[in-house]
Coordinates of C-alpha atoms in Angstrom, one line a residue:
X1 CA 224.4 60.7 96.7
X2 CA 226.7 59.5 99.5
X3 CA 226.6 56.9 102.3
X4 CA 226.1 57.7 106.0
X5 CA 228.6 55.7 108.1
X6 CA 228.9 55.4 111.9
X7 CA 230.9 58.6 112.2
X8 CA 228.4 60.6 110.2
X9 CA 225.6 59.3 112.3
X10 CA 227.4 60.3 115.5
X11 CA 227.8 63.8 114.2
X12 CA 224.2 64.0 112.9
X13 CA 222.8 63.0 116.2
X14 CA 224.6 65.8 118.0
X15 CA 223.9 68.4 115.4
X16 CA 220.2 67.5 115.1
X17 CA 219.9 67.6 118.9
X18 CA 221.3 71.1 118.8
X19 CA 218.8 72.2 116.2
X20 CA 216.1 70.4 118.2
X21 CA 216.1 73.4 120.6
X22 CA 215.7 71.1 123.7
X23 CA 213.2 68.7 122.1
X24 CA 213.3 65.9 119.5
X25 CA 214.5 63.3 121.9
X26 CA 217.7 62.2 123.6
X27 CA 220.6 62.1 121.0
X28 CA 222.3 59.1 122.9
X29 CA 219.2 57.0 122.5
X30 CA 218.6 58.0 118.9
X31 CA 222.3 57.3 118.0
X32 CA 222.2 53.8 119.5
X33 CA 219.1 52.9 117.5
X34 CA 220.6 54.2 114.2
X35 CA 224.0 52.7 114.8
X36 CA 222.5 49.3 115.5
X37 CA 220.4 49.5 112.3
X38 CA 223.4 50.3 110.0
X39 CA 225.6 47.7 111.8
X40 CA 223.0 45.1 111.0
X41 CA 221.9 46.3 107.5
X42 CA 224.7 48.3 106.1
X43 CA 225.2 52.1 105.5
X44 CA 222.3 54.3 104.4
X45 CA 222.3 56.2 101.2
X46 CA 221.7 60.0 101.6
X47 CA 220.2 61.8 98.5
X48 CA 220.0 65.5 98.1
X49 CA 216.7 67.0 97.1
X50 CA 218.1 67.7 93.7
X51 CA 218.6 64.0 93.1
X52 CA 214.9 63.0 93.4
X53 CA 212.1 63.1 90.8
X54 CA 208.9 65.1 91.2
X55 CA 206.9 61.8 90.9
X56 CA 208.8 59.9 93.6
X57 CA 206.9 59.2 96.8
X58 CA 208.2 59.5 100.3
X59 CA 206.9 58.8 103.8
X60 CA 208.6 60.2 107.0
X61 CA 208.6 58.5 110.4
X62 CA 208.9 60.1 113.8
X63 CA 208.3 59.8 117.6
X64 CA 205.4 61.8 119.0
X65 CA 204.9 62.7 122.7
X66 CA 207.0 63.8 125.7
X67 CA 210.7 63.1 125.1
X68 CA 211.3 62.5 128.8
X69 CA 209.1 59.3 128.6
X70 CA 211.5 57.7 126.1
X71 CA 214.2 57.3 128.8
X72 CA 212.0 54.7 130.6
X73 CA 209.7 53.6 127.8
X74 CA 212.3 52.4 125.3
X75 CA 211.1 51.4 121.8
X76 CA 210.9 47.7 121.0
X77 CA 212.7 48.3 117.7
X78 CA 210.3 47.2 115.0
X79 CA 207.7 50.0 115.5
X80 CA 209.3 52.4 113.0
X81 CA 209.1 50.1 110.0
X82 CA 205.7 48.8 111.1
X83 CA 204.1 52.2 111.2
X84 CA 205.8 53.1 107.9
X85 CA 204.6 50.0 106.1
X86 CA 201.1 50.4 107.6
X87 CA 200.7 53.8 106.0
X88 CA 202.2 52.6 102.7
X89 CA 199.8 49.7 102.5
X90 CA 196.8 52.0 103.3
X91 CA 197.9 54.4 100.5
X92 CA 198.2 51.5 98.1
X93 CA 201.8 52.2 97.4
X94 CA 203.9 49.2 96.5
X95 CA 207.0 51.3 96.2
X96 CA 208.1 54.0 98.5
X97 CA 211.1 55.8 97.1
X98 CA 212.6 56.9 100.4
X99 CA 212.1 58.6 103.8
X100 CA 213.2 61.7 105.6
X101 CA 212.9 63.2 109.1
X102 CA 209.9 65.4 110.0
X103 CA 212.0 67.5 112.4
X104 CA 215.5 67.9 113.7
X105 CA 216.1 66.1 117.0
X106 CA 218.3 63.6 118.7
X107 CA 215.7 60.8 118.2
X108 CA 213.5 62.2 115.4
X109 CA 216.5 62.6 113.0
X110 CA 217.6 59.1 113.8
X111 CA 214.3 57.2 113.3
X112 CA 214.3 57.7 109.5
X113 CA 217.8 56.3 109.4
X114 CA 216.6 53.2 111.1
X115 CA 213.7 52.9 108.6
X116 CA 216.0 53.5 105.6
X117 CA 218.6 50.9 106.8
X118 CA 216.0 48.2 107.6
X119 CA 214.1 48.7 104.3
X120 CA 217.0 49.4 102.1
X121 CA 215.7 52.7 100.9
X122 CA 217.5 56.1 100.7
X123 CA 217.2 59.0 103.1
X124 CA 216.5 62.5 101.7
X125 CA 218.5 65.5 103.0
X126 CA 215.6 67.6 104.2
X127 CA 213.0 67.8 106.9
X128 CA 209.8 69.7 107.6
X129 CA 210.9 72.2 110.2
X130 CA 214.6 73.0 110.2
X131 CA 214.3 72.6 114.0
X132 CA 211.9 70.8 116.3
X133 CA 208.4 71.9 117.3
X134 CA 205.9 70.3 119.7
X135 CA 202.8 69.9 117.5
X136 CA 202.1 68.0 114.3
X137 CA 200.8 71.0 112.3
X138 CA 204.0 73.0 113.0
X139 CA 205.6 71.8 109.7
X140 CA 206.6 73.7 106.6
X141 CA 204.5 71.3 104.5
X142 CA 201.4 72.5 106.5
X143 CA 202.3 76.1 105.7
X144 CA 202.0 75.1 102.0
X145 CA 198.7 73.3 102.4
X146 CA 199.9 69.7 102.4
X147 CA 197.8 67.4 104.5
X148 CA 199.3 65.5 107.5
X149 CA 196.9 62.6 106.8
X150 CA 196.4 59.8 106.1
X151 CA 198.6 59.1 109.1
X152 CA 199.6 55.9 110.9
X153 CA 200.2 55.6 114.6
X154 CA 201.5 52.8 116.8
X155 CA 203.2 52.0 120.1
X156 CA 205.6 49.4 121.5
X157 CA 202.7 47.2 122.6
X158 CA 201.5 46.6 119.0
X159 CA 198.5 48.9 118.9
X160 CA 198.3 50.5 115.4
X161 CA 195.8 52.5 113.4
X162 CA 195.1 55.0 110.6
X163 CA 193.9 58.5 111.2
X164 CA 192.2 60.7 108.6
X165 CA 191.2 64.2 109.6
X166 CA 189.6 67.4 108.2
X167 CA 192.7 69.5 108.8
X168 CA 196.1 69.3 110.4
X169 CA 195.1 70.9 113.7
X170 CA 192.6 68.0 114.1
X171 CA 195.4 65.6 113.3
X172 CA 197.4 67.0 116.2
X173 CA 194.4 66.8 118.6
X174 CA 193.3 63.3 117.8
X175 CA 196.9 61.9 117.6
X176 CA 197.9 63.6 120.8
X177 CA 194.9 62.0 122.7
X178 CA 195.9 58.6 121.3
X179 CA 199.6 59.2 122.2
X180 CA 198.6 60.0 125.8
X181 CA 196.7 56.8 126.1
X182 CA 199.6 54.9 124.6
X183 CA 201.8 56.1 127.5
X184 CA 202.7 59.7 126.4
X185 CA 204.8 58.5 123.4
X186 CA 204.0 56.9 120.1
X187 CA 205.5 56.3 116.7
X188 CA 203.9 58.0 113.7
X189 CA 204.1 58.2 109.9
X190 CA 202.4 61.2 108.4
X191 CA 202.7 63.9 105.7
X192 CA 203.1 61.4 102.8
X193 CA 204.7 63.5 100.1
X194 CA 205.9 63.6 96.5
X195 CA 209.3 64.7 95.3
X196 CA 207.7 67.9 94.0
X197 CA 206.2 68.7 97.4
X198 CA 209.5 68.1 99.1
X199 CA 211.3 70.4 96.6
X200 CA 208.7 73.2 97.3
X201 CA 208.0 72.8 101.0
X202 CA 210.8 70.9 102.7
X203 CA 213.8 72.5 104.6
X204 CA 216.7 71.3 102.4
X205 CA 220.2 70.2 103.4
X206 CA 219.2 69.9 107.1
X207 CA 220.9 66.5 107.6
X208 CA 224.1 67.9 106.1
X209 CA 223.9 71.0 108.3
X210 CA 223.3 68.7 111.4
X211 CA 226.4 66.7 110.5
X212 CA 228.5 69.9 110.2
X213 CA 227.3 71.2 113.5
X214 CA 228.1 67.8 115.1
X215 CA 231.6 67.9 113.6
X216 CA 232.3 71.3 115.1
X217 CA 231.0 70.3 118.5
X218 CA 232.9 67.0 118.5
X219 CA 236.2 68.6 117.3
X220 CA 239.3 68.0 119.5
X221 CA 241.3 70.7 117.7
X222 CA 239.8 73.8 119.4
X223 CA 238.7 74.8 122.9
X224 CA 235.1 75.6 123.8
X225 CA 235.4 79.3 122.7
X226 CA 237.0 78.4 119.4
X227 CA 234.3 75.8 118.6
X228 CA 231.6 78.3 119.7
X229 CA 232.9 80.9 117.3
X230 CA 232.9 78.4 114.4
X231 CA 229.4 77.2 115.4
X232 CA 228.0 80.7 115.5
X233 CA 229.4 81.5 112.1
X234 CA 227.9 78.4 110.6
X235 CA 224.4 78.9 111.9
X236 CA 224.4 82.8 111.9
X237 CA 223.8 82.5 115.7
X238 CA 224.2 84.6 118.9
X239 CA 225.4 83.6 122.3
X240 CA 222.6 85.0 124.5
X241 CA 223.8 83.9 127.9
X242 CA 226.3 82.0 130.0
X243 CA 224.7 80.6 133.2
X244 CA 224.1 77.9 135.8
X245 CA 220.7 76.3 136.2
X246 CA 219.4 77.2 139.6
X247 CA 215.7 76.0 139.3
X248 CA 213.7 73.8 136.9
X249 CA 209.9 73.6 137.0
X250 CA 208.9 70.7 134.7
X251 CA 205.9 68.4 134.3
X252 CA 204.7 65.9 131.8
X253 CA 201.2 66.9 130.8
X254 CA 199.0 66.2 127.8
X255 CA 201.8 64.4 126.0
X256 CA 204.3 67.3 126.4
X257 CA 207.3 68.2 128.6
X258 CA 206.1 71.6 130.0
X259 CA 208.1 74.0 132.2
X260 CA 210.5 76.8 132.9
X261 CA 214.1 77.0 133.9
X262 CA 215.9 79.8 135.8
X263 CA 219.6 80.5 135.1
X264 CA 222.0 82.5 137.2
X265 CA 224.7 84.3 135.2
X266 CA 228.3 83.2 135.2
X267 CA 231.5 84.6 133.6
X268 CA 230.5 87.3 131.2
X269 CA 226.9 87.3 132.6
X270 CA 227.7 87.4 136.3
X271 CA 225.0 89.2 138.3
X272 CA 222.5 88.7 135.5
X273 CA 219.7 86.1 135.1
X274 CA 217.7 84.4 132.4
X275 CA 214.4 82.4 132.2
X276 CA 213.7 79.9 129.5
X277 CA 210.2 78.7 128.9
X278 CA 209.6 75.4 127.1
X279 CA 207.0 73.0 125.7
X280 CA 209.2 70.1 124.7
X281 CA 211.2 72.7 122.8
X282 CA 212.6 76.0 124.2
X283 CA 210.1 78.8 123.3
X284 CA 211.0 82.1 125.0
X285 CA 214.2 83.4 126.5
X286 CA 214.1 86.3 128.9
X287 CA 217.4 88.0 130.0
X288 CA 217.0 90.2 133.0
X289 CA 213.2 90.1 132.3
X290 CA 213.7 91.3 128.7
X291 CA 212.9 88.9 125.9
X292 CA 215.9 88.2 123.8
X293 CA 214.7 85.2 121.8
X294 CA 211.3 83.8 120.9
X295 CA 209.7 81.1 118.8
X296 CA 209.8 80.3 115.8
X297 CA 213.5 81.4 116.1
X298 CA 215.7 78.7 117.8
X299 CA 216.8 78.9 121.4
X300 CA 219.4 76.2 122.0
X301 CA 221.1 75.2 125.3
X302 CA 224.6 73.6 125.2
X303 CA 227.0 72.4 127.9
X304 CA 229.3 75.3 128.9
X305 CA 232.5 73.3 128.4
X306 CA 231.7 70.7 125.7
X307 CA 229.0 72.5 123.7
X308 CA 227.0 69.2 123.6
X309 CA 223.3 70.0 123.3
X310 CA 221.2 70.0 126.5
X311 CA 217.6 68.6 126.0
X312 CA 214.7 69.7 128.2
X313 CA 214.4 66.2 129.8
X314 CA 218.1 66.4 131.0
X315 CA 217.9 69.8 132.7
X316 CA 219.2 69.7 136.3
X317 CA 220.3 72.0 139.1
X318 CA 223.8 73.3 138.9
X319 CA 224.5 72.5 135.2
X320 CA 226.5 75.2 133.5
X321 CA 225.2 76.1 130.0
X322 CA 225.4 78.5 127.2
X323 CA 222.2 79.7 125.6
X324 CA 222.4 80.2 121.8
X325 CA 219.9 81.9 119.6
X326 CA 219.6 81.6 115.8
X327 CA 217.1 82.6 113.1
X328 CA 214.4 80.2 112.0
X329 CA 214.0 79.2 108.4
X330 CA 212.4 81.9 106.2
X331 CA 209.2 79.9 105.9
X332 CA 208.6 80.3 109.7
X333 CA 208.9 84.1 109.4
X334 CA 205.9 84.4 107.0
X335 CA 202.5 85.4 108.3
X336 CA 201.2 81.8 108.4
X337 CA 204.5 80.6 109.9
X338 CA 204.2 83.1 112.8
X339 CA 200.5 82.3 113.2
X340 CA 201.3 78.6 113.4
X341 CA 204.3 78.6 115.7
X342 CA 204.9 82.1 116.9
X343 CA 204.7 83.2 120.6
X344 CA 201.0 84.1 120.6
X345 CA 200.1 80.5 119.6
X346 CA 201.7 79.2 122.8
X347 CA 200.0 81.8 125.0
X348 CA 202.7 84.4 125.2
X349 CA 201.5 88.0 124.7
X350 CA 204.4 89.1 122.4
X351 CA 204.4 90.1 118.8
X352 CA 207.2 88.2 117.0
X353 CA 210.4 90.1 116.6
X354 CA 213.3 88.4 114.7
X355 CA 216.2 87.5 116.9
X356 CA 218.6 89.7 115.0
X357 CA 216.5 92.7 115.8
X358 CA 216.1 91.8 119.5
X359 CA 219.8 91.3 120.1
X360 CA 220.6 94.9 118.9
X361 CA 218.9 96.0 122.2
X362 CA 221.1 93.9 124.4
X363 CA 224.8 93.0 124.6
X364 CA 225.3 89.5 123.1
X365 CA 228.1 87.7 121.4
X366 CA 227.9 87.3 117.6
X367 CA 230.6 86.1 115.3

């Protein structure tokens, strides 16, 4: 067990935004919420998965919807605890041992810190994705048959309710419809789990990994290339492209940020091009019309100079970026993982090929 202070939260927000692959919310907004919570309530305890008991009970909390909406539709502040407590009451649980993030992301890794600080409960060093995905059934707990419901959902206006469904795909459909009516973003609490389920199905040490990534990116001791090499070693990643954004096609539809960006190569990739397709998160990367990265593997954009993560809602013409690819958690590379979050689920007619196999066919930087 250790405590998360302000510096740790700064680093976690950056690292989680990197692992969020363009989705998961703006890290600046998420960081402000978490820092405010610990300033008011004190530091948060972080427990490793090894420190919890099988019988302990946990509830995560997260934002659902289009991340771009959060820039204008800012949370009121009490929704996170409200939705958490609504589900706990519905389940008849007087004591909730702790909470954890459902995904990595600039906002969705911060919301459980807010809940933990406000309720005085610990945060567990795990999540349900090891990255961010756009739909509720795209969770490692789902892969192991854990139900997303009962689930609580609320908004900043005070609307709140409980959803129970026949399967996790129906959870996504019904909750997405409610989220759209709530203004394209909502706060949810779902996948109530025991300690035993977390040990079996969670992605462990993700908060610690996020913190380490954030430390590297924030470091003042090395230049961009030095930090990049250290980052690639940590995450077993590849630099897929260096480019400038020359076009962004983006729309908010059905509770998602949907679109495509076109990149023009710079430096080592001069006279080359790349397209990145996204649905909240980056899904497919094509270099010179050849696929070099695909979901469920991670495709991450960072600022060319600072290496700070670039989310899909912050894409703009002229921005210079690096595109980094890294392998997904092993659970996503199973048959059910690929069926749930592979390229064909999103309508791309590709058979999944691990990123380390694809990069052998093209010239990319790996350390």
